[in-house]
XYZ file of N, CA, C and O in Angstrom:
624
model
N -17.711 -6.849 9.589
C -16.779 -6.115 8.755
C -15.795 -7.107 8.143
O -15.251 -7.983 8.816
N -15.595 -6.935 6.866
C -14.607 -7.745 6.026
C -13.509 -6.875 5.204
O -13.865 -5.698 5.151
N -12.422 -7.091 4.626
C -11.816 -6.484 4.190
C -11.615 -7.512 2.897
O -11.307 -8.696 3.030
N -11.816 -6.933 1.782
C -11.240 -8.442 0.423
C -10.739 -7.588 -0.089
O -11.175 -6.496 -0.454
N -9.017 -8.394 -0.198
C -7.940 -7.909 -1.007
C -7.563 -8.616 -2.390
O -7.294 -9.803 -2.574
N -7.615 -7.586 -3.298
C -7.535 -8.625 -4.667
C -6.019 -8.379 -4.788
O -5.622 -7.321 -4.301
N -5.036 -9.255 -5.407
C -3.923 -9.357 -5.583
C -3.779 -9.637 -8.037
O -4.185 -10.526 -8.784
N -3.266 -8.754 -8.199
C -2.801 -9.399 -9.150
C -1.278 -8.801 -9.549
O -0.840 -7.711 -9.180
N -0.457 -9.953 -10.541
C 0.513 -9.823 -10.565
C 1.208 -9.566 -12.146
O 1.765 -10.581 -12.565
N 1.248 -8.687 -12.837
C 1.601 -7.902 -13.965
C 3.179 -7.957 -14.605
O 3.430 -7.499 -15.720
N 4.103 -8.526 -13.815
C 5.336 -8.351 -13.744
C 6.280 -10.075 -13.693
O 5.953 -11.032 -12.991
N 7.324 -10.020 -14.544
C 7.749 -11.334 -14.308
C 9.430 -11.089 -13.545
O 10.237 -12.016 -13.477
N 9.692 -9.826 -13.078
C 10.430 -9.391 -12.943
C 11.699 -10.519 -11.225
O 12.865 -10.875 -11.057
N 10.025 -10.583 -10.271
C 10.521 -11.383 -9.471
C 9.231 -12.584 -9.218
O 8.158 -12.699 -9.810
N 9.728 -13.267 -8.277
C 8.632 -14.405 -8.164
C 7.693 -14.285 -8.207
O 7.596 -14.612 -9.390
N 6.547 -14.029 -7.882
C 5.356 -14.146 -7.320
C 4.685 -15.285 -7.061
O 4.182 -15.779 -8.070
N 4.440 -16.086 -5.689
C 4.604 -16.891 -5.131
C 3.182 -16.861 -4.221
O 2.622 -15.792 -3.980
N 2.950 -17.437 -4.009
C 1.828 -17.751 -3.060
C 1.763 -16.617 -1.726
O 0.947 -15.752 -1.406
N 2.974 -17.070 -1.179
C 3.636 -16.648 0.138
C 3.090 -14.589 -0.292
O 2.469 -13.754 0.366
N 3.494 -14.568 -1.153
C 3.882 -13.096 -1.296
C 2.052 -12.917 -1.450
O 1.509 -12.487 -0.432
N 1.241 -13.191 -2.513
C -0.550 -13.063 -1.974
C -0.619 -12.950 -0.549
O -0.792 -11.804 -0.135
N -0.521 -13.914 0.350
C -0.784 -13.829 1.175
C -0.341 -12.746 2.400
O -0.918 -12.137 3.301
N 0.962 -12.873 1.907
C 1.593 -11.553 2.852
C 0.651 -10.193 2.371
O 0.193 -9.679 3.392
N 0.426 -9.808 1.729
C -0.093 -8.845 1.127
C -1.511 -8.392 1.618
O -1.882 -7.244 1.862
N -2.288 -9.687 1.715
C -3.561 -9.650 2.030
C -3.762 -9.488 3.384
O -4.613 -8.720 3.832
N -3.046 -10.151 4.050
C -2.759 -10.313 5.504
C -2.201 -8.840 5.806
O -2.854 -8.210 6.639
N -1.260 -8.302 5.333
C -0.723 -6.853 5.614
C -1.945 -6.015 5.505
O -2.523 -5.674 6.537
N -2.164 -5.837 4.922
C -3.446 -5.294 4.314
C -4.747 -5.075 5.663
O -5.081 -4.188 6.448
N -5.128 -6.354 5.352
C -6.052 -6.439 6.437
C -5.917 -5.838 7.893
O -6.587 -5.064 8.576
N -4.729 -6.559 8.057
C -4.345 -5.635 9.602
C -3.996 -4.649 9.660
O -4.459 -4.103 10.661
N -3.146 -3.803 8.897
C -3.236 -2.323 8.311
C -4.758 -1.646 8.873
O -4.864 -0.663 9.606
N -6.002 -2.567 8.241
C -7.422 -1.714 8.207
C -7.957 -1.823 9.540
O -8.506 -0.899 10.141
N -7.771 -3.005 9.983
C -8.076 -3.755 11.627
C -7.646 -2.603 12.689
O -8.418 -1.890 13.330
N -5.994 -2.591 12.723
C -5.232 -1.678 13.566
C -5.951 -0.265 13.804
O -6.464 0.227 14.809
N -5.812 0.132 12.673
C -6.466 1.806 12.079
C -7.989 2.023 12.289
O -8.627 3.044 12.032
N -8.329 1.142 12.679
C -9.568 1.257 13.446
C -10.809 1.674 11.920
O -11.813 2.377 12.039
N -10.451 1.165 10.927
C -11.582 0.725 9.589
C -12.627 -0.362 10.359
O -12.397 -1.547 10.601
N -13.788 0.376 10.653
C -14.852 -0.590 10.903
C -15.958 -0.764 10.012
O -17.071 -1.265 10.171
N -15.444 -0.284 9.137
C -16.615 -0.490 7.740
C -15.986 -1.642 6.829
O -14.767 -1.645 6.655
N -16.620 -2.411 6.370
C -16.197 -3.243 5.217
C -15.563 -3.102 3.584
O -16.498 -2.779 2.851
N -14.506 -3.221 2.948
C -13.607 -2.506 2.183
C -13.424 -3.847 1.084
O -13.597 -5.056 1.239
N -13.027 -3.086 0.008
C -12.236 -3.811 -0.647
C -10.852 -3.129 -1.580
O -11.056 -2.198 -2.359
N -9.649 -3.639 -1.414
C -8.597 -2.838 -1.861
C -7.791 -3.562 -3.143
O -7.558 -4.691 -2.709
N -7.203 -3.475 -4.617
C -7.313 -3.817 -5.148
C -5.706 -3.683 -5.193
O -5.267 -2.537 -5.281
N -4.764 -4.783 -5.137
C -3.136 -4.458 -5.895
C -2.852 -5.107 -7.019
O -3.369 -6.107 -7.516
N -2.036 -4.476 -7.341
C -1.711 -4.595 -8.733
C 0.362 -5.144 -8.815
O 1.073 -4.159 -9.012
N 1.008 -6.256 -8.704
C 2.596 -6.114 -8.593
C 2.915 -5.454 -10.129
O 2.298 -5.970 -11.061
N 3.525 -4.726 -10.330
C 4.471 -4.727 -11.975
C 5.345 -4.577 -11.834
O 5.764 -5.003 -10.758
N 6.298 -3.909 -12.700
C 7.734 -3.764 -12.970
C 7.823 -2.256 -12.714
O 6.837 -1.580 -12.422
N 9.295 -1.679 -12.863
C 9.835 -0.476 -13.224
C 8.926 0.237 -14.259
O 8.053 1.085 -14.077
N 9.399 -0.375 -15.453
C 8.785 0.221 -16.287
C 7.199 0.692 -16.480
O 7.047 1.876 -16.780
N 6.355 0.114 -16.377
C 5.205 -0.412 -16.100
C 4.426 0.852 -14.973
O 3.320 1.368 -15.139
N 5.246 1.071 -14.017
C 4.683 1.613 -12.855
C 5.521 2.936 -13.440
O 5.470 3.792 -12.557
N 6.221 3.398 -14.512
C 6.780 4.528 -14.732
C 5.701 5.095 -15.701
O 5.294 6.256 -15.710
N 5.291 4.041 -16.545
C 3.961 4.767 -17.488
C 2.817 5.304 -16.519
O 2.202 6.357 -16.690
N 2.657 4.513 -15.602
C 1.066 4.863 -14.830
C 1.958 6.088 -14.067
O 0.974 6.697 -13.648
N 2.664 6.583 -13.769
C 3.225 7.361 -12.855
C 2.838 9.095 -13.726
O 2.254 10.126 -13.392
N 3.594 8.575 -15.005
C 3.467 9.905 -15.888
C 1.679 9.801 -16.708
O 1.128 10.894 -16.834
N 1.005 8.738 -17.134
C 0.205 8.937 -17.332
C -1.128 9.888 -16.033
O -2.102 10.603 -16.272
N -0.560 9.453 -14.834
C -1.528 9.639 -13.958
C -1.352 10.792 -13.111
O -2.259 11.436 -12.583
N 0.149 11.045 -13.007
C 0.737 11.908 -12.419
C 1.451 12.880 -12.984
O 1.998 13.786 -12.356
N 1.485 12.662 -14.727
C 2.399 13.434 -15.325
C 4.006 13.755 -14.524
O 4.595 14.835 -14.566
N 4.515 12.425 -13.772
C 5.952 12.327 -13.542
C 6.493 11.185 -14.267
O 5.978 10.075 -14.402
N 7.419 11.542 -14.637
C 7.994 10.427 -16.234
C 9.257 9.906 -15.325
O 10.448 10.157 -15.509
N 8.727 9.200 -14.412
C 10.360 8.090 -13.840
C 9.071 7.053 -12.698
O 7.979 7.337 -12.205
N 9.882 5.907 -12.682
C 9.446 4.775 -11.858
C 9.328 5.232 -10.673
O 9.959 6.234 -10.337
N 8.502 4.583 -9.825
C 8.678 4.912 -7.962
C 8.464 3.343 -7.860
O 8.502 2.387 -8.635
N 8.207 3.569 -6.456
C 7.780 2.613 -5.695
C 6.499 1.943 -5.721
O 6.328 0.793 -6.127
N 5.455 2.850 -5.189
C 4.141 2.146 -5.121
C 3.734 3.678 -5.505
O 4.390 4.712 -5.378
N 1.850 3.367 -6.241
C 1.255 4.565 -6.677
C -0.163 4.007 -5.729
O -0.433 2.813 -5.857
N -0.925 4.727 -4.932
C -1.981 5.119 -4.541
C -3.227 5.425 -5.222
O -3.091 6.293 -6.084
N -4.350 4.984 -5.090
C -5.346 5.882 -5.765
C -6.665 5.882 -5.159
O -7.716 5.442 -5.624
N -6.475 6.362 -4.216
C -7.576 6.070 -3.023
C -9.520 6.433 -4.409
O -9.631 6.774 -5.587
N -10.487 6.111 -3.370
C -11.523 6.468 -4.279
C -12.429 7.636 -3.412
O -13.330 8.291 -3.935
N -12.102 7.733 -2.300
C -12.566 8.860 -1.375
C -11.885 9.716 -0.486
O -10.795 9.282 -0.114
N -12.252 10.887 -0.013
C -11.420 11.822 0.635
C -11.624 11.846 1.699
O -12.786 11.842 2.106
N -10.427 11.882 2.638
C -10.818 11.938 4.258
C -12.046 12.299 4.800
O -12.267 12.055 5.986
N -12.805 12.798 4.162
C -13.546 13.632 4.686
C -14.588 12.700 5.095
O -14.980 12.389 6.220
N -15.060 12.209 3.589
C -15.545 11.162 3.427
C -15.212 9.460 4.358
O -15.927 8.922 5.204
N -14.288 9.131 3.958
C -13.729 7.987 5.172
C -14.119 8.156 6.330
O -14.166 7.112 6.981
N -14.575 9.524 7.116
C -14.586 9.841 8.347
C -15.974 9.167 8.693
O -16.200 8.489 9.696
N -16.955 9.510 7.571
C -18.274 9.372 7.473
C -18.851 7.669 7.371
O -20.061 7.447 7.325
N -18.002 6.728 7.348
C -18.429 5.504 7.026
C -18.242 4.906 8.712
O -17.602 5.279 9.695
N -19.109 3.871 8.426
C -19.434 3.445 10.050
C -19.837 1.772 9.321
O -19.935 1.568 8.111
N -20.033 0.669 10.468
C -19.746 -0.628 10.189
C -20.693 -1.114 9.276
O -20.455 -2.178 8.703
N -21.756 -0.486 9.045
C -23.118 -0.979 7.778
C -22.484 -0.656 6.594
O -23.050 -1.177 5.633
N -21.284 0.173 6.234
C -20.606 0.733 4.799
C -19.846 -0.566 4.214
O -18.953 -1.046 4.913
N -20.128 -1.120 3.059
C -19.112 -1.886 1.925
C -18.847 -0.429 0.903
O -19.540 0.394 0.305
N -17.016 -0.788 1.201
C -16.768 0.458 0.110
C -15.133 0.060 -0.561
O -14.219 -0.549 -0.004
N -15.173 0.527 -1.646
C -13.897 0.014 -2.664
C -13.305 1.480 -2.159
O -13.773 2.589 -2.416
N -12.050 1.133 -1.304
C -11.582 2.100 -1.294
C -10.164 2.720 -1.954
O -9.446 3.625 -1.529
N -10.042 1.910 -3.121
C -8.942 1.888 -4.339
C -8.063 1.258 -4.600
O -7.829 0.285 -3.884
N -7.294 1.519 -5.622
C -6.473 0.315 -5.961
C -4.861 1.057 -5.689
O -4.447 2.203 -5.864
N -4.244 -0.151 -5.201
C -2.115 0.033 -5.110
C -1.728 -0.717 -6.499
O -2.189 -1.606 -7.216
N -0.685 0.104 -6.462
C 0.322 -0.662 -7.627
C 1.838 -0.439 -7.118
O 2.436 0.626 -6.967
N 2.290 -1.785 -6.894
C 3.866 -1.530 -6.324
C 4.510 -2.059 -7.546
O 3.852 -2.671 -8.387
N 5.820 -1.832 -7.670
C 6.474 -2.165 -8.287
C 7.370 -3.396 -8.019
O 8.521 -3.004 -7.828
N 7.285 -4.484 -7.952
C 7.743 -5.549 -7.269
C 9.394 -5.427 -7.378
O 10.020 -5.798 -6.386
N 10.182 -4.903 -8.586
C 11.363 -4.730 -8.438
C 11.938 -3.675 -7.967
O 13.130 -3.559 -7.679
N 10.914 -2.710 -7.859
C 12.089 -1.402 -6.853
C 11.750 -1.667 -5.630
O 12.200 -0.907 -4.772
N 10.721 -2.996 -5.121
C 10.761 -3.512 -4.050
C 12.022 -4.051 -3.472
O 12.591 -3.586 -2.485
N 12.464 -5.228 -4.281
C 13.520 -5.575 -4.026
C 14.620 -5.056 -4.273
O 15.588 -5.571 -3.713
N 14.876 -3.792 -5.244
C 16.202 -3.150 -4.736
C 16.426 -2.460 -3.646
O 17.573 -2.345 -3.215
N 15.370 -1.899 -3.041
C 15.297 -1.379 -1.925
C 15.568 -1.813 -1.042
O 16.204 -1.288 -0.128
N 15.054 -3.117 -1.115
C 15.648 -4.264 -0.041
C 16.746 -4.322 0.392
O 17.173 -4.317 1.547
N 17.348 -4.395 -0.822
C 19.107 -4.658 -0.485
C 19.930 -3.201 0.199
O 20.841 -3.036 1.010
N 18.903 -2.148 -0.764
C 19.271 -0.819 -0.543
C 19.359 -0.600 0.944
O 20.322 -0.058 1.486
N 18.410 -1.005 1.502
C 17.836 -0.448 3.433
C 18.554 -1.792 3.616
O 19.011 -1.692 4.754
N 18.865 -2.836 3.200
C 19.249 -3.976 4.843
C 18.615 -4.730 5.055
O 19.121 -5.636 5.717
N 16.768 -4.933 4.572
C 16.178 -5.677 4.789
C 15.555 -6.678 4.356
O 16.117 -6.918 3.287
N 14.454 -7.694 4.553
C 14.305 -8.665 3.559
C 13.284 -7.688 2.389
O 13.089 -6.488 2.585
N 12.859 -8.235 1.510
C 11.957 -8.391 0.065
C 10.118 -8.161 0.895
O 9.141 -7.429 0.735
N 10.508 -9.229 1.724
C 8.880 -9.213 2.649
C 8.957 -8.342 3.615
O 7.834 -8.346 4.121
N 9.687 -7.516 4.232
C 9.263 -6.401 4.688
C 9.330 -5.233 3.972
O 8.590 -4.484 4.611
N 9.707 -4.695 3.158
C 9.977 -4.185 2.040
C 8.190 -3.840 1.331
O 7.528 -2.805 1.407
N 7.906 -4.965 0.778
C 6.803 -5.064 0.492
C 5.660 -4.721 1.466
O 4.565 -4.275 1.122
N 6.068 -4.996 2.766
C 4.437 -4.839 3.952
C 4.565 -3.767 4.110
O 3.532 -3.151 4.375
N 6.050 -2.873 4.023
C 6.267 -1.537 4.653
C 5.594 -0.530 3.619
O 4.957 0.481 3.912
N 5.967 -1.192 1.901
C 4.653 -0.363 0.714
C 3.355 -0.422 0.912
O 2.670 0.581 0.708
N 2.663 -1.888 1.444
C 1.207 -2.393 1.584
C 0.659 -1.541 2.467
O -0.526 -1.263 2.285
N 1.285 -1.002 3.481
C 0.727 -0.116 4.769
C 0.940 1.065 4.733
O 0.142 1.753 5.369
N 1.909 1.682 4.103
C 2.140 3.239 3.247
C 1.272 3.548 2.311
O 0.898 4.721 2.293
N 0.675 2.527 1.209
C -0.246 2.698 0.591
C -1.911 2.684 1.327
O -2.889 3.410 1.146
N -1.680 1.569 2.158
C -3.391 1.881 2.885
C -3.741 3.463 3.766
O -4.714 4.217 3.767
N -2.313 3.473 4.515
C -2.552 5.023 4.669
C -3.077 6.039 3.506
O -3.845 6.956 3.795
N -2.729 5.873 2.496
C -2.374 7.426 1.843
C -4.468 6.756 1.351
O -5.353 7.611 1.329
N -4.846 5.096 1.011
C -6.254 5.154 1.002
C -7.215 5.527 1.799
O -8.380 5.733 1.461
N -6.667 5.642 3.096
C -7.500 6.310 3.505
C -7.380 7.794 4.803
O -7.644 8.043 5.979
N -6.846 8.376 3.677
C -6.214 9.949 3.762
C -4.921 10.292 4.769
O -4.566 11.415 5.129
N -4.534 9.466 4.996
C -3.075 10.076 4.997
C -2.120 10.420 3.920
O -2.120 9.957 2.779
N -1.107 11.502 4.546
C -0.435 11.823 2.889
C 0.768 12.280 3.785
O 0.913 12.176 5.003
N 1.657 12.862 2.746
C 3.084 13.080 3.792
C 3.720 14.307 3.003
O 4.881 14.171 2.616
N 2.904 15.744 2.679
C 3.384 16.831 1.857
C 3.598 17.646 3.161
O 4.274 18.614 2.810
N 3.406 17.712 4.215
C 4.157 18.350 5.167
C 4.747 17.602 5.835
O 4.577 16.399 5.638
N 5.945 18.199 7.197
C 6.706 17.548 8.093
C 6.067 16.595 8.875
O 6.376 15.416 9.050
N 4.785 17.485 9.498
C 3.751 16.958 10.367
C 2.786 15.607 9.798
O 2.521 14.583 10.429
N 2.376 15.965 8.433
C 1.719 14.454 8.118
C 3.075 13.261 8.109
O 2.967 12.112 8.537
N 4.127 13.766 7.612
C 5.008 12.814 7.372
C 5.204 12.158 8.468
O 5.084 10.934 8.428
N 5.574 12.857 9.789
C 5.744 12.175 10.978
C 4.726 11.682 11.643
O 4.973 10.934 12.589
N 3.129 12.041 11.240
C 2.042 11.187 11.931
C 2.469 9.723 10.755
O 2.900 8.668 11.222
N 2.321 9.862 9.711
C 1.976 8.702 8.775
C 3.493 7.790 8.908
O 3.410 6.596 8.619
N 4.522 8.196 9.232
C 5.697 7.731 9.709
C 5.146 6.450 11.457
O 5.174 5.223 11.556
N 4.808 7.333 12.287
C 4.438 6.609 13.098
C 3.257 5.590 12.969
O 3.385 4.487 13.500
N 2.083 5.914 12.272
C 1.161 4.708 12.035
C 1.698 3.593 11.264
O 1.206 2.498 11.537
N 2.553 3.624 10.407
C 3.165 2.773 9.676
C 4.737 1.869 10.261
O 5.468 0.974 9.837
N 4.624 2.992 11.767
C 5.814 1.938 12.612
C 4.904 1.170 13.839
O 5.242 0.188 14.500
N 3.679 1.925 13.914
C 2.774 1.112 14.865
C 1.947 -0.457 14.153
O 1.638 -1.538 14.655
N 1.841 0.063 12.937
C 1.023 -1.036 12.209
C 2.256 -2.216 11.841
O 2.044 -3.370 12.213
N 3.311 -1.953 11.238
C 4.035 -2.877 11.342
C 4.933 -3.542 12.600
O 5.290 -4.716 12.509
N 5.307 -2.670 13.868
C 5.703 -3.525 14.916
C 4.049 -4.687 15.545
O 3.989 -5.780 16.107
N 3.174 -3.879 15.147
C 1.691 -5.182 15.564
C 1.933 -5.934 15.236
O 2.059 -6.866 16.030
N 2.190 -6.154 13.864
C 1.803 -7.244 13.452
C 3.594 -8.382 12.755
O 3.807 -9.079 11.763
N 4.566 -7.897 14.167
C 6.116 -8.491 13.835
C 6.632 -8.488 12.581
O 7.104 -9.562 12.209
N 6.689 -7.194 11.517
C 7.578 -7.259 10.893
C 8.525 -5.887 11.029
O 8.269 -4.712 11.290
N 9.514 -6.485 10.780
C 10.607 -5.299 11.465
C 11.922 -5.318 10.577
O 12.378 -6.339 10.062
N 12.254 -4.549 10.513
C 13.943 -3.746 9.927
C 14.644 -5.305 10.288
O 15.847 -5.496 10.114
């Protein structure tokens, strides 16, 4: 089982740096490792801006304001359930916004790089069917995303 994370970077808003690929890929991966993905994957990110991630938001979502990160898994839980370690599967592409990354940062207290791993692993959830429109998903997908990031030492 392999996981290949493509990284590209759309935005000149903040650095994009080596360090930050790698964090990403590495988040990523162990995200799929942890969560017990034993099929082979490939997940595709995308960094941009505010703006940028406000068009794909309303084009895709018909909501006309920036977020954070957008999701777009390519299969439904149902499906995910069904893959076992012989499966290579694209299981969609993230798009964060690298600068409401870092306002957030400052916003919560924390660095830029956790900030970012805490989107990378919120987004692999929602790829492969977690979601957070009730209390109950919110607080399962709340806890996988405090289990996946205390694994792998990044923290508040």
């Amino acid at each position: 089982m392999s996981h290949k994370v493509i990284v590209s970077n759309e935005q000149s808003k903040e650095p994009y740096l080596r360090e930050t690929r790698n964090l990403l890929c590495y988040v990523i991966r162990e995200a799929l490792y942890i969560l017990g993905a034993e099929y082979s994957s490939e997940i595709s990110v995308t960094l941009t801006d505010d703006e940028n991630i406000r068009v794909i938001n309303l084009k895709h979502r018909n909501i006309d304001k920036a977020t954070d990160i957008l999701s777009f898994p390519q299969y439904t839980p149902e499906e995910i359930d069904t893959f076992d370690k012989n499966d290579e599967v694209v299981l969609g592409d993230i798009v964060i916004s690298a600068e409401r990354a870092r306002a957030q940062s400052l916003e919560y207290g924390h660095s830029y790089t956790r900030e970012l791993a805490f989107l990378a692993v919120h987004s692999v959830l929602h790829l492969i069917g977690y979601d957070h429109m009730s209390d109950e998903e919110e607080r399962a997908m709340c806890e996988m995303q405090k289990l996946v990031l205390d694994s792998i030492g990044i923290t508040r």
